[in-house]
Amino acid sequence: MSRTAAGGMLTLLVVSNMAFALLFGRTVSRSPRSRMPLTLAVITATALCWAAALGWPGGRPPLWLLVVLITVMGSNGPASLVGLDYA
């Protein structure tokens, strides 16, 4: 991957982190009972994306899968804070 593409992926990670923080904040403020399902959904999505990327035949996942993985990883920080709030 080129430096430009890698930089774009890191930018996508930060932007998706901000977007998920806003989305999760609004969701939890409107429905406090959504904390556990939201956290479990993020854990499941992250595990599935990593399994797909690591298990891709040939060892080189396509760019679209990496974009999905990075976007889902952007939700991990806000979800961990929701999980901390739940605890």
Short mmCIF file of C-alpha atoms in Angstrom, two decimals:
data_model
loop_
_atom_site.label_atom_id
_atom_site.label_comp_id
_atom_site.label_asym_id
_atom_site.label_seq_id
_atom_site.Cartn_x
_atom_site.Cartn_y
_atom_site.Cartn_z
CA MET A 1 0.00 0.00 0.00
CA SER A 2 1.32 3.43 -0.86
CA ARG A 3 1.91 6.14 1.73
CA THR A 4 -1.04 8.10 0.37
CA ALA A 5 -3.39 5.12 0.64
CA ALA A 6 -2.17 4.33 4.16
CA GLY A 7 -2.67 7.96 5.17
CA GLY A 8 -6.18 7.84 3.73
CA MET A 9 -6.91 4.74 5.79
CA LEU A 10 -5.73 6.46 8.97
CA THR A 11 -7.86 9.50 8.13
CA LEU A 12 -10.84 7.19 7.60
CA LEU A 13 -10.20 5.68 11.04
CA VAL A 14 -10.29 9.08 12.74
CA VAL A 15 -13.35 10.28 10.81
CA SER A 16 -15.28 7.07 11.49
CA ASN A 17 -14.30 7.31 15.17
CA MET A 18 -15.81 10.81 15.36
CA ALA A 19 -18.95 9.78 13.46
CA PHE A 20 -19.54 6.71 15.62
CA ALA A 21 -18.98 8.76 18.79
CA LEU A 22 -21.77 11.13 17.75
CA LEU A 23 -24.05 8.27 16.69
CA PHE A 24 -23.48 6.21 19.83
CA GLY A 25 -23.87 9.26 22.07
CA ARG A 26 -27.24 10.10 20.58
CA THR A 27 -28.36 6.48 20.65
CA VAL A 28 -27.45 5.92 24.29
CA SER A 29 -28.88 9.26 25.43
CA ARG A 30 -32.23 8.42 23.83
CA SER A 31 -32.31 4.80 24.92
CA PRO A 32 -30.06 3.87 27.86
CA ARG A 33 -31.01 0.19 27.47
CA SER A 34 -29.24 0.12 24.11
CA ARG A 35 -25.79 0.17 25.74
CA MET A 36 -25.27 -3.59 25.99
CA PRO A 37 -26.67 -4.52 22.53
CA LEU A 38 -24.65 -1.71 20.95
CA THR A 39 -21.42 -2.85 22.60
CA LEU A 40 -22.03 -6.49 21.68
CA ALA A 41 -22.82 -5.54 18.07
CA VAL A 42 -19.52 -3.66 17.78
CA ILE A 43 -17.61 -6.61 19.27
CA THR A 44 -19.27 -9.01 16.83
CA ALA A 45 -18.71 -6.76 13.80
CA THR A 46 -15.05 -6.28 14.73
CA ALA A 47 -14.49 -10.01 15.18
CA LEU A 48 -16.16 -10.83 11.85
CA CYS A 49 -14.19 -8.20 9.94
CA TRP A 50 -10.88 -9.31 11.43
CA ALA A 51 -11.70 -12.97 10.74
CA ALA A 52 -12.50 -12.13 7.12
CA ALA A 53 -9.35 -10.05 6.66
CA LEU A 54 -7.01 -12.54 8.32
CA GLY A 55 -8.61 -15.56 6.68
CA TRP A 56 -8.74 -14.12 3.17
CA PRO A 57 -7.35 -16.62 0.64
CA GLY A 58 -3.90 -15.65 -0.54
CA GLY A 59 -3.25 -13.46 2.47
CA ARG A 60 -4.03 -10.16 0.69
CA PRO A 61 -7.56 -8.94 1.43
CA PRO A 62 -9.11 -6.57 -1.12
CA LEU A 63 -9.18 -2.84 -0.50
CA TRP A 64 -12.94 -2.77 0.07
CA LEU A 65 -12.57 -5.23 2.96
CA LEU A 66 -9.79 -3.14 4.50
CA VAL A 67 -12.00 -0.04 4.25
CA VAL A 68 -14.83 -1.90 6.02
CA LEU A 69 -12.40 -3.14 8.68
CA ILE A 70 -11.00 0.34 9.32
CA THR A 71 -14.50 1.82 9.48
CA VAL A 72 -15.62 -0.82 11.99
CA MET A 73 -12.44 -0.29 14.01
CA GLY A 74 -13.39 3.38 14.23
CA SER A 75 -16.39 2.31 16.28
CA ASN A 76 -14.27 0.49 18.88
CA GLY A 77 -13.20 3.56 20.87
CA PRO A 78 -16.69 5.01 21.31
CA ALA A 79 -18.09 1.54 22.05
CA SER A 80 -15.50 0.97 24.75
CA LEU A 81 -16.60 4.20 26.41
CA VAL A 82 -20.22 3.06 26.22
CA GLY A 83 -19.14 -0.23 27.82
CA LEU A 84 -17.31 1.69 30.55
CA ASP A 85 -20.45 3.75 31.15
CA TYR A 86 -22.43 0.52 31.43
CA ALA A 87 -20.01 -0.95 33.96
#
